[in-house]
mmCIF file of C-alpha atoms in Angstrom:
data_model
loop_
_atom_site.group_PDB
_atom_site.id
_atom_site.type_symbol
_atom_site.label_atom_id
_atom_site.label_comp_id
_atom_site.label_asym_id
_atom_site.label_seq_id
_atom_site.Cartn_x
_atom_site.Cartn_y
_atom_site.Cartn_z
ATOM 1 C CA MET A 1 27.506 -149.824 218.390
ATOM 2 C CA SER A 2 26.224 -149.169 214.963
ATOM 3 C CA THR A 3 28.747 -151.593 213.425
ATOM 4 C CA LYS A 4 27.806 -154.460 215.755
ATOM 5 C CA PHE A 5 24.112 -153.941 215.063
ATOM 6 C CA THR A 6 24.692 -154.078 211.337
ATOM 7 C CA ARG A 7 26.663 -157.293 211.510
ATOM 8 C CA ALA A 8 24.062 -158.935 213.709
ATOM 9 C CA SER A 9 21.317 -157.909 211.348
ATOM 10 C CA THR A 10 23.232 -159.285 208.401
ATOM 11 C CA HIS A 11 23.825 -162.580 210.182
ATOM 12 C CA ILE A 12 20.142 -162.963 211.042
ATOM 13 C CA SER A 13 19.066 -162.126 207.489
ATOM 14 C CA ARG A 14 21.279 -164.818 206.028
ATOM 15 C CA ARG A 15 19.886 -167.442 208.388
ATOM 16 C CA ALA A 16 16.337 -166.374 207.593
ATOM 17 C CA CYS A 17 17.013 -166.583 203.887
ATOM 18 C CA GLY A 18 18.493 -170.032 204.243
ATOM 19 C CA ALA A 19 15.441 -171.254 206.109
ATOM 20 C CA ALA A 20 13.162 -169.784 203.495
ATOM 21 C CA LEU A 21 15.058 -171.415 200.660
ATOM 22 C CA THR A 22 15.064 -174.759 202.471
ATOM 23 C CA SER A 23 11.314 -174.609 203.036
ATOM 24 C CA ARG A 24 10.674 -174.061 199.296
ATOM 25 C CA ILE A 25 12.513 -177.135 198.062
ATOM 26 C CA ARG A 26 10.074 -179.436 196.244
ATOM 27 C CA PRO A 27 10.546 -182.747 194.460
ATOM 28 C CA PHE A 28 11.095 -182.454 190.684
ATOM 29 C CA TYR A 29 8.521 -184.000 188.354
ATOM 30 C CA PRO A 30 8.819 -184.030 184.524
ATOM 31 C CA PRO A 31 6.371 -181.531 182.909
ATOM 32 C CA THR A 32 3.146 -182.939 181.507
ATOM 33 C CA ARG A 33 1.621 -181.813 178.162
ATOM 34 C CA HIS A 34 -1.025 -179.789 180.002
ATOM 35 C CA SER A 35 1.480 -177.931 182.160
ATOM 36 C CA ALA A 36 3.693 -177.205 179.154
ATOM 37 C CA LEU A 37 0.795 -175.671 177.196
ATOM 38 C CA LYS A 38 -0.231 -173.659 180.235
ATOM 39 C CA ALA A 39 3.302 -172.327 180.600
ATOM 40 C CA ARG A 40 3.388 -171.309 176.934
ATOM 41 C CA PHE A 41 0.049 -169.512 177.270
ATOM 42 C CA ASN A 42 1.184 -167.630 180.390
ATOM 43 C CA THR A 43 4.423 -166.613 178.682
ATOM 44 C CA ALA A 44 2.537 -165.316 175.615
ATOM 45 C CA SER A 45 0.164 -163.371 177.856
ATOM 46 C CA ARG A 46 3.033 -161.742 179.738
ATOM 47 C CA LEU A 47 4.727 -160.813 176.468
ATOM 48 C CA HIS A 48 1.415 -159.514 174.988
ATOM 49 C CA LEU A 49 1.757 -161.723 171.936
ATOM 50 C CA PRO A 50 -1.306 -161.772 169.622
ATOM 51 C CA GLN A 51 -3.573 -164.743 170.139
ATOM 52 C CA PRO A 52 -4.866 -166.573 167.057
ATOM 53 C CA THR A 53 -8.429 -165.481 166.166
ATOM 54 C CA ALA A 54 -10.818 -166.092 163.308
ATOM 55 C CA PRO A 55 -10.468 -163.449 160.537
ATOM 56 C CA LYS A 56 -13.167 -160.741 160.591
ATOM 57 C CA MET A 57 -14.557 -158.724 157.656
ATOM 58 C CA ALA A 58 -14.154 -154.977 157.885
ATOM 59 C CA ALA A 59 -17.458 -153.105 157.906
ATOM 60 C CA ILE A 60 -16.670 -151.521 154.551
ATOM 61 C CA ASP A 61 -16.405 -154.998 153.003
ATOM 62 C CA LYS A 62 -20.004 -155.810 153.933
ATOM 63 C CA TYR A 63 -21.848 -153.170 151.909
ATOM 64 C CA ALA A 64 -21.664 -151.117 148.724
ATOM 65 C CA SER A 65 -23.406 -148.251 146.982
ATOM 66 C CA PRO A 66 -25.970 -149.595 144.504
ATOM 67 C CA GLY A 67 -24.841 -149.537 140.896
ATOM 68 C CA PHE A 68 -27.951 -147.684 139.722
ATOM 69 C CA THR A 69 -27.382 -144.888 142.233
ATOM 70 C CA SER A 70 -23.874 -144.447 140.855
ATOM 71 C CA LEU A 71 -25.227 -144.293 137.296
ATOM 72 C CA VAL A 72 -27.652 -141.516 138.230
ATOM 73 C CA VAL A 73 -25.011 -139.530 140.106
ATOM 74 C CA ASP A 74 -22.543 -139.862 137.218
ATOM 75 C CA ALA A 75 -25.170 -138.707 134.715
ATOM 76 C CA MET A 76 -26.032 -135.655 136.806
ATOM 77 C CA ARG A 77 -22.389 -134.725 137.268
ATOM 78 C CA LYS A 78 -21.764 -135.134 133.556
ATOM 79 C CA HIS A 79 -24.355 -132.499 132.626
ATOM 80 C CA TYR A 80 -24.287 -130.393 135.798
ATOM 81 C CA PRO A 81 -20.776 -130.567 137.286
ATOM 82 C CA GLU A 82 -20.781 -129.783 140.984
ATOM 83 C CA GLU A 83 -17.918 -127.340 140.375
ATOM 84 C CA LEU A 84 -20.493 -124.993 138.806
ATOM 85 C CA ALA A 85 -22.426 -124.640 142.069
ATOM 86 C CA ASP A 86 -21.996 -121.671 144.380
ATOM 87 C CA ARG A 87 -20.568 -123.584 147.332
ATOM 88 C CA ARG A 88 -20.175 -120.443 149.420
ATOM 89 C CA TRP A 89 -23.698 -121.169 150.625
ATOM 90 C CA ASP A 90 -25.143 -123.991 148.517
ATOM 91 C CA ASN A 91 -25.071 -127.713 149.344
ATOM 92 C CA VAL A 92 -25.041 -129.921 146.262
ATOM 93 C CA GLY A 93 -24.243 -133.537 145.506
ATOM 94 C CA LEU A 94 -25.307 -136.902 146.906
ATOM 95 C CA LEU A 95 -26.808 -135.796 150.222
ATOM 96 C CA LEU A 96 -28.272 -139.171 151.188
ATOM 97 C CA GLY A 97 -26.820 -142.430 149.965
ATOM 98 C CA ASN A 98 -28.403 -145.861 149.951
ATOM 99 C CA ILE A 99 -26.857 -149.241 150.563
ATOM 100 C CA GLU A 100 -26.640 -152.806 149.312
ATOM 101 C CA VAL A 101 -25.671 -155.474 151.846
ATOM 102 C CA LEU A 102 -23.339 -157.781 149.929
ATOM 103 C CA GLU A 103 -24.440 -161.001 151.653
ATOM 104 C CA THR A 104 -28.075 -160.470 150.656
ATOM 105 C CA ARG A 105 -27.631 -158.220 147.661
ATOM 106 C CA VAL A 106 -30.913 -157.250 146.034
ATOM 107 C CA ALA A 107 -30.697 -154.862 143.089
ATOM 108 C CA LYS A 108 -32.432 -151.522 143.548
ATOM 109 C CA ASN A 109 -35.311 -150.613 141.275
ATOM 110 C CA PRO A 110 -34.022 -148.510 138.348
ATOM 111 C CA VAL A 111 -36.531 -145.733 139.041
ATOM 112 C CA VAL A 112 -35.628 -142.052 139.462
ATOM 113 C CA LEU A 113 -38.085 -139.490 140.798
ATOM 114 C CA LEU A 114 -37.448 -135.843 139.898
ATOM 115 C CA THR A 115 -38.740 -133.123 142.186
ATOM 116 C CA ASN A 116 -38.180 -129.442 142.746
ATOM 117 C CA ASP A 117 -38.579 -129.690 146.528
ATOM 118 C CA LEU A 118 -38.257 -132.776 148.697
ATOM 119 C CA THR A 119 -41.169 -132.842 151.125
ATOM 120 C CA TYR A 120 -42.579 -135.690 153.186
ATOM 121 C CA ALA A 121 -45.343 -136.083 150.588
ATOM 122 C CA VAL A 122 -42.750 -136.470 147.828
ATOM 123 C CA ALA A 123 -40.880 -139.057 149.917
ATOM 124 C CA GLU A 124 -44.090 -141.062 150.321
ATOM 125 C CA GLU A 125 -44.659 -140.809 146.569
ATOM 126 C CA ALA A 126 -41.137 -142.113 145.913
ATOM 127 C CA ILE A 127 -41.839 -145.144 148.095
ATOM 128 C CA GLN A 128 -45.173 -145.770 146.389
ATOM 129 C CA LYS A 129 -43.522 -145.610 142.949
ATOM 130 C CA ASN A 130 -40.643 -147.889 144.008
ATOM 131 C CA ALA A 131 -38.010 -145.244 143.305
ATOM 132 C CA SER A 132 -34.483 -145.900 144.512
ATOM 133 C CA VAL A 133 -33.120 -142.417 143.745
ATOM 134 C CA ILE A 134 -34.654 -138.961 144.102
ATOM 135 C CA VAL A 135 -33.135 -136.040 142.230
ATOM 136 C CA SER A 136 -34.291 -132.969 144.128
ATOM 137 C CA TYR A 137 -33.368 -129.644 142.542
ATOM 138 C CA HIS A 138 -33.375 -127.889 145.923
ATOM 139 C CA PRO A 139 -31.145 -129.383 148.639
ATOM 140 C CA PHE A 140 -33.111 -130.693 151.596
ATOM 141 C CA ILE A 141 -30.054 -130.397 153.837
ATOM 142 C CA PHE A 142 -28.390 -126.992 153.882
ATOM 143 C CA SER A 143 -26.470 -127.026 157.154
ATOM 144 C CA GLY A 144 -25.029 -129.585 159.544
ATOM 145 C CA LEU A 145 -27.385 -131.768 161.575
ATOM 146 C CA LYS A 146 -26.448 -132.579 165.172
ATOM 147 C CA SER A 147 -29.304 -135.011 165.529
ATOM 148 C CA ILE A 148 -31.855 -136.695 163.289
ATOM 149 C CA THR A 149 -35.266 -137.187 164.881
ATOM 150 C CA THR A 150 -38.931 -137.142 163.960
ATOM 151 C CA LYS A 151 -39.472 -133.806 165.705
ATOM 152 C CA ASP A 152 -38.509 -131.950 162.520
ATOM 153 C CA PRO A 153 -40.382 -132.635 159.228
ATOM 154 C CA GLN A 154 -37.186 -132.400 157.199
ATOM 155 C CA GLN A 155 -35.407 -134.894 159.427
ATOM 156 C CA ALA A 156 -38.437 -137.183 159.478
ATOM 157 C CA THR A 157 -38.321 -137.174 155.673
ATOM 158 C CA LEU A 158 -34.650 -138.132 155.810
ATOM 159 C CA LEU A 159 -35.389 -141.003 158.196
ATOM 160 C CA LEU A 160 -38.239 -142.246 156.014
ATOM 161 C CA LEU A 161 -36.046 -142.271 152.914
ATOM 162 C CA ALA A 162 -33.138 -143.962 154.688
ATOM 163 C CA ALA A 163 -35.457 -146.638 156.075
ATOM 164 C CA ASN A 164 -36.657 -147.378 152.542
ATOM 165 C CA GLY A 165 -33.240 -147.335 150.896
ATOM 166 C CA ILE A 166 -33.811 -144.254 148.735
ATOM 167 C CA ALA A 167 -30.861 -142.031 147.821
ATOM 168 C CA VAL A 168 -31.129 -138.263 147.257
ATOM 169 C CA TYR A 169 -29.044 -136.200 144.844
ATOM 170 C CA CYS A 170 -29.362 -132.390 144.785
ATOM 171 C CA PRO A 171 -27.806 -130.280 141.970
ATOM 172 C CA HIS A 172 -29.333 -126.807 142.637
ATOM 173 C CA THR A 173 -27.048 -123.962 141.490
ATOM 174 C CA ALA A 174 -25.037 -126.329 139.291
ATOM 175 C CA VAL A 175 -28.210 -126.540 137.170
ATOM 176 C CA ASP A 176 -28.608 -122.754 137.301
ATOM 177 C CA ALA A 177 -25.114 -122.141 135.979
ATOM 178 C CA ALA A 178 -24.862 -124.868 133.323
ATOM 179 C CA PRO A 179 -25.005 -123.714 129.678
ATOM 180 C CA ASN A 180 -27.998 -125.985 129.077
ATOM 181 C CA GLY A 181 -29.360 -125.256 132.520
ATOM 182 C CA LEU A 182 -32.316 -123.621 134.141
ATOM 183 C CA ASN A 183 -31.646 -120.013 133.191
ATOM 184 C CA SER A 184 -31.038 -120.993 129.578
ATOM 185 C CA TRP A 185 -34.483 -122.604 129.665
ATOM 186 C CA LEU A 186 -35.983 -119.346 130.958
ATOM 187 C CA GLY A 187 -34.112 -117.528 128.201
ATOM 188 C CA ASP A 188 -35.748 -119.855 125.664
ATOM 189 C CA ILE A 189 -39.168 -118.956 127.080
ATOM 190 C CA VAL A 190 -38.528 -115.229 126.889
ATOM 191 C CA SER A 191 -37.152 -115.571 123.340
ATOM 192 C CA ASP A 192 -39.946 -117.908 122.227
ATOM 193 C CA GLY A 193 -37.519 -120.726 121.463
ATOM 194 C CA PRO A 194 -33.924 -121.923 121.812
ATOM 195 C CA ALA A 195 -31.213 -119.602 120.559
ATOM 196 C CA SER A 196 -30.453 -122.069 117.749
ATOM 197 C CA SER A 197 -34.079 -122.172 116.566
ATOM 198 C CA SER A 198 -34.980 -120.345 113.366
ATOM 199 C CA THR A 199 -38.426 -119.546 114.789
ATOM 200 C CA ALA A 200 -37.180 -117.922 118.002
ATOM 201 C CA THR A 201 -37.089 -114.163 118.379
ATOM 202 C CA PRO A 202 -33.476 -113.203 117.590
ATOM 203 C CA THR A 203 -31.548 -112.325 120.738
ATOM 204 C CA THR A 204 -28.015 -112.011 122.002
ATOM 205 C CA ARG A 205 -27.574 -113.907 125.253
ATOM 206 C CA THR A 206 -25.026 -112.988 127.902
ATOM 207 C CA VAL A 207 -24.330 -114.581 131.276
ATOM 208 C CA ILE A 208 -24.890 -111.938 133.960
ATOM 209 C CA ASN A 209 -22.587 -113.308 136.694
ATOM 210 C CA PRO A 210 -19.832 -115.552 135.298
ATOM 211 C CA LEU A 211 -18.261 -118.138 137.584
ATOM 212 C CA SER A 212 -15.601 -116.742 139.895
ATOM 213 C CA SER A 213 -13.418 -119.843 139.393
ATOM 214 C CA PRO A 214 -12.410 -121.689 136.211
ATOM 215 C CA ALA A 215 -15.181 -123.880 134.815
ATOM 216 C CA PRO A 216 -14.605 -127.563 134.013
ATOM 217 C CA ALA A 217 -13.607 -128.370 130.452
ATOM 218 C CA GLY A 218 -16.591 -128.096 128.146
ATOM 219 C CA PHE A 219 -18.441 -125.722 130.481
ATOM 220 C CA GLU A 220 -16.615 -122.527 129.696
ATOM 221 C CA GLY A 221 -18.906 -119.495 129.814
ATOM 222 C CA SER A 222 -21.050 -120.901 132.622
ATOM 223 C CA GLY A 223 -22.568 -118.578 135.186
ATOM 224 C CA TYR A 224 -25.669 -117.318 136.947
ATOM 225 C CA GLY A 225 -28.498 -115.350 135.384
ATOM 226 C CA LEU A 226 -28.971 -114.567 131.704
ATOM 227 C CA LEU A 227 -29.433 -111.307 129.823
ATOM 228 C CA CYS A 228 -31.462 -111.638 126.622
ATOM 229 C CA THR A 229 -31.037 -108.621 124.360
ATOM 230 C CA PHE A 230 -33.499 -108.533 121.460
ATOM 231 C CA HIS A 231 -32.270 -107.556 118.028
ATOM 232 C CA GLN A 232 -35.557 -105.687 117.603
ATOM 233 C CA PRO A 233 -37.772 -104.360 120.448
ATOM 234 C CA GLU A 234 -40.204 -107.031 121.635
ATOM 235 C CA SER A 235 -43.758 -106.767 122.964
ATOM 236 C CA LEU A 236 -43.829 -106.853 126.774
ATOM 237 C CA ALA A 237 -47.316 -108.376 126.678
ATOM 238 C CA ASP A 238 -46.036 -111.250 124.533
ATOM 239 C CA ILE A 239 -43.194 -111.894 126.968
ATOM 240 C CA ILE A 240 -45.596 -111.990 129.930
ATOM 241 C CA CYS A 241 -47.894 -114.416 128.108
ATOM 242 C CA ARG A 242 -45.020 -116.733 127.141
ATOM 243 C CA VAL A 243 -43.751 -116.902 130.695
ATOM 244 C CA ALA A 244 -47.197 -117.535 132.192
ATOM 245 C CA SER A 245 -48.035 -120.210 129.643
ATOM 246 C CA ARG A 246 -44.817 -122.199 130.024
ATOM 247 C CA VAL A 247 -44.874 -122.256 133.830
ATOM 248 C CA GLY A 248 -48.539 -123.244 133.844
ATOM 249 C CA MET A 249 -50.097 -120.106 135.327
ATOM 250 C CA ARG A 250 -53.071 -118.064 134.163
ATOM 251 C CA ARG A 251 -52.131 -115.154 136.412
ATOM 252 C CA VAL A 252 -48.684 -113.781 137.187
ATOM 253 C CA MET A 253 -47.515 -110.922 139.376
ATOM 254 C CA VAL A 254 -46.189 -107.886 137.537
ATOM 255 C CA ALA A 255 -44.674 -104.735 139.017
ATOM 256 C CA SER A 256 -44.428 -101.972 136.440
ATOM 257 C CA PRO A 257 -43.669 -98.249 136.383
ATOM 258 C CA ASP A 258 -46.667 -97.827 134.052
ATOM 259 C CA PRO A 259 -49.223 -100.658 134.496
ATOM 260 C CA ALA A 260 -51.666 -99.041 132.073
ATOM 261 C CA ARG A 261 -49.237 -99.494 129.183
ATOM 262 C CA LEU A 262 -48.350 -103.171 129.649
ATOM 263 C CA SER A 263 -50.143 -104.164 126.459
ATOM 264 C CA THR A 264 -48.389 -101.580 124.290
ATOM 265 C CA VAL A 265 -44.844 -101.321 125.664
ATOM 266 C CA ARG A 266 -41.948 -102.800 123.698
ATOM 267 C CA VAL A 267 -38.666 -103.654 125.393
ATOM 268 C CA GLY A 268 -35.108 -104.274 124.308
ATOM 269 C CA ALA A 269 -33.687 -106.590 126.997
ATOM 270 C CA VAL A 270 -34.864 -109.052 129.647
ATOM 271 C CA ALA A 271 -32.837 -110.416 132.575
ATOM 272 C CA VAL A 272 -33.843 -113.855 133.857
ATOM 273 C CA CYS A 273 -32.895 -115.771 136.981
ATOM 274 C CA ALA A 274 -34.840 -118.679 138.431
ATOM 275 C CA GLY A 275 -35.892 -118.736 142.066
ATOM 276 C CA SER A 276 -35.126 -115.624 144.077
ATOM 277 C CA GLY A 277 -32.940 -113.826 141.575
ATOM 278 C CA TRP A 278 -32.706 -110.174 142.595
ATOM 279 C CA ASP A 279 -29.094 -110.302 143.752
ATOM 280 C CA VAL A 280 -28.088 -111.819 140.423
ATOM 281 C CA VAL A 281 -30.011 -109.516 138.061
ATOM 282 C CA LYS A 282 -30.190 -106.212 139.953
ATOM 283 C CA ASN A 283 -27.360 -104.574 138.003
ATOM 284 C CA ALA A 284 -28.190 -106.045 134.597
ATOM 285 C CA ALA A 285 -28.867 -103.614 131.755
ATOM 286 C CA ALA A 286 -32.435 -104.817 131.278
ATOM 287 C CA GLU A 287 -35.862 -103.195 131.169
ATOM 288 C CA VAL A 288 -37.588 -106.371 132.377
ATOM 289 C CA ILE A 289 -36.727 -108.872 135.113
ATOM 290 C CA VAL A 290 -38.187 -112.391 135.129
ATOM 291 C CA THR A 291 -37.699 -114.366 138.341
ATOM 292 C CA GLY A 292 -39.567 -116.543 140.802
ATOM 293 C CA GLU A 293 -39.988 -114.124 143.673
ATOM 294 C CA MET A 294 -38.823 -110.709 144.849
ATOM 295 C CA THR A 295 -39.110 -108.839 148.123
ATOM 296 C CA HIS A 296 -41.351 -105.798 148.411
ATOM 297 C CA HIS A 297 -38.500 -103.312 148.741
ATOM 298 C CA ASN A 298 -36.466 -104.771 145.891
ATOM 299 C CA ALA A 299 -39.525 -104.607 143.640
ATOM 300 C CA LEU A 300 -40.028 -100.956 144.610
ATOM 301 C CA LYS A 301 -36.406 -100.223 143.758
ATOM 302 C CA ALA A 302 -36.683 -101.935 140.378
ATOM 303 C CA VAL A 303 -39.866 -100.060 139.472
ATOM 304 C CA GLN A 304 -38.323 -96.721 140.449
ATOM 305 C CA GLU A 305 -35.441 -97.543 138.129
ATOM 306 C CA GLY A 306 -37.973 -97.920 135.311
ATOM 307 C CA LYS A 307 -37.929 -101.723 135.214
ATOM 308 C CA THR A 308 -40.839 -104.142 134.972
ATOM 309 C CA VAL A 309 -40.718 -107.204 137.236
ATOM 310 C CA ILE A 310 -42.481 -110.475 136.381
ATOM 311 C CA THR A 311 -42.666 -113.077 139.164
ATOM 312 C CA VAL A 312 -44.321 -116.500 139.045
ATOM 313 C CA PHE A 313 -43.593 -117.851 142.580
ATOM 314 C CA HIS A 314 -40.235 -119.324 143.461
ATOM 315 C CA SER A 315 -40.505 -122.962 142.423
ATOM 316 C CA ASN A 316 -42.819 -122.291 139.471
ATOM 317 C CA SER A 317 -39.862 -120.625 137.780
ATOM 318 C CA GLU A 318 -37.927 -123.898 138.103
ATOM 319 C CA ARG A 319 -40.273 -126.892 138.037
ATOM 320 C CA GLY A 320 -41.016 -126.947 134.307
ATOM 321 C CA TYR A 321 -37.335 -127.501 133.561
ATOM 322 C CA LEU A 322 -37.513 -130.924 135.188
ATOM 323 C CA THR A 323 -40.164 -132.133 132.761
ATOM 324 C CA GLU A 324 -38.971 -130.404 129.612
ATOM 325 C CA VAL A 325 -35.198 -130.804 129.909
ATOM 326 C CA MET A 326 -33.901 -132.912 132.802
ATOM 327 C CA LYS A 327 -36.256 -135.879 132.370
ATOM 328 C CA PRO A 328 -35.408 -136.593 128.704
ATOM 329 C CA LEU A 329 -31.736 -135.899 129.389
ATOM 330 C CA LEU A 330 -31.555 -138.516 132.168
ATOM 331 C CA GLU A 331 -33.578 -141.003 130.152
ATOM 332 C CA GLY A 332 -31.065 -140.723 127.336
ATOM 333 C CA GLU A 333 -28.157 -141.258 129.725
ATOM 334 C CA LEU A 334 -29.606 -144.183 131.674
ATOM 335 C CA LYS A 335 -31.702 -146.294 129.330
ATOM 336 C CA GLY A 336 -28.736 -147.677 127.440
ATOM 337 C CA LYS A 337 -27.013 -148.695 130.673
ATOM 338 C CA GLU A 338 -29.781 -150.266 132.750
ATOM 339 C CA ALA A 339 -32.824 -152.297 131.759
ATOM 340 C CA GLY A 340 -36.252 -151.097 132.823
ATOM 341 C CA VAL A 341 -35.189 -147.540 133.665
ATOM 342 C CA GLN A 342 -37.945 -145.085 134.544
ATOM 343 C CA VAL A 343 -37.460 -141.360 135.060
ATOM 344 C CA LEU A 344 -40.564 -139.886 136.669
ATOM 345 C CA VAL A 345 -41.512 -136.347 137.643
ATOM 346 C CA SER A 346 -43.180 -135.940 141.023
ATOM 347 C CA GLU A 347 -46.902 -135.313 141.090
ATOM 348 C CA ALA A 348 -46.867 -134.372 144.777
ATOM 349 C CA ASP A 349 -44.335 -131.567 144.321
ATOM 350 C CA ARG A 350 -45.860 -128.093 144.123
ATOM 351 C CA ASP A 351 -45.209 -124.510 145.123
ATOM 352 C CA PRO A 352 -46.526 -123.835 148.638
ATOM 353 C CA PHE A 353 -48.330 -120.701 147.426
ATOM 354 C CA ASN A 354 -51.465 -120.555 145.335
ATOM 355 C CA ILE A 355 -53.644 -117.693 144.144
ATOM 356 C CA VAL A 356 -57.135 -118.048 145.596
ATOM 357 C CA ASP A 357 -60.206 -116.566 143.956
ATOM 358 C CA ILE A 358 -62.316 -115.569 146.958
ATOM 359 C CA SER A 359 -65.489 -115.804 144.874
ATOM 360 C CA GLU A 360 -64.940 -119.562 144.844
ATOM 361 C CA LEU A 361 -64.677 -119.864 148.630
#
């Protein structure tokens, strides 16, 4: 029974197929140009062949970093290599770039604004002075940003600068560690002149914390903090006056084991470190520490060890370097390479703290 059913089914299927084939017979017409092109298109689509399109420019071909920005960055890296920075926690380099659209290229103004701290007020000043690059000693971005909005003053500053095409370069601890850097400048103040000067108080200078990795060629001996050892004991009062005068302060904070003897004490060695320098200088063989700021408990410890601490507020220990050293250095690097170069020092930048005489309130 099964065999008969199979044969019958096969016979019916063949007849059905024949009828179907007969019903599909159509007259043959030669292909027209339109139908031939359509067939080619359908074949290409089925085979996923690329269709001809107009060439497009890659995004990276539409813009470039301004030449003046590159000149500033190169000059900073020449004198303060980023390899000198303590990258375990610091964030140095070009933190905000700017852009030139190649189709409508307009050269950026060759104006650099130097600042110790990048605040919103400094950003507004940069715009007003037509700066295209800000060199901010302190980084204004330390950690990763997951969003950039106007809810945070730092991020609002970033947005303002980006909208106005202003780049930001931050050297920070690379300046601290460089042989001609910030702590060398503080050493010059303590010694009443550069080490090479015949009028300076003779001292032997030693880096307190050398770099933990090899320095770039030409920067051997770089490191953080500086120990100035006088060849003859020096007046502590004179040292205090030099520091106060050069950072532009009439009053400085001094912690001393014997405040009554400040005007008569003579000392043999001074350790200097700009900013908040306790961790750098705490083990130095010095009777005096000069830094920007120090916590209460660290100052107590230093005094109990017989040391005198001179603090001038964090950024006051750094800001003068911009005017006295970095400004002329950048001018020398840039003026031969770009016409109309200006290197300005911010007037809006200041330490957030001030000493208030309550009698004047």
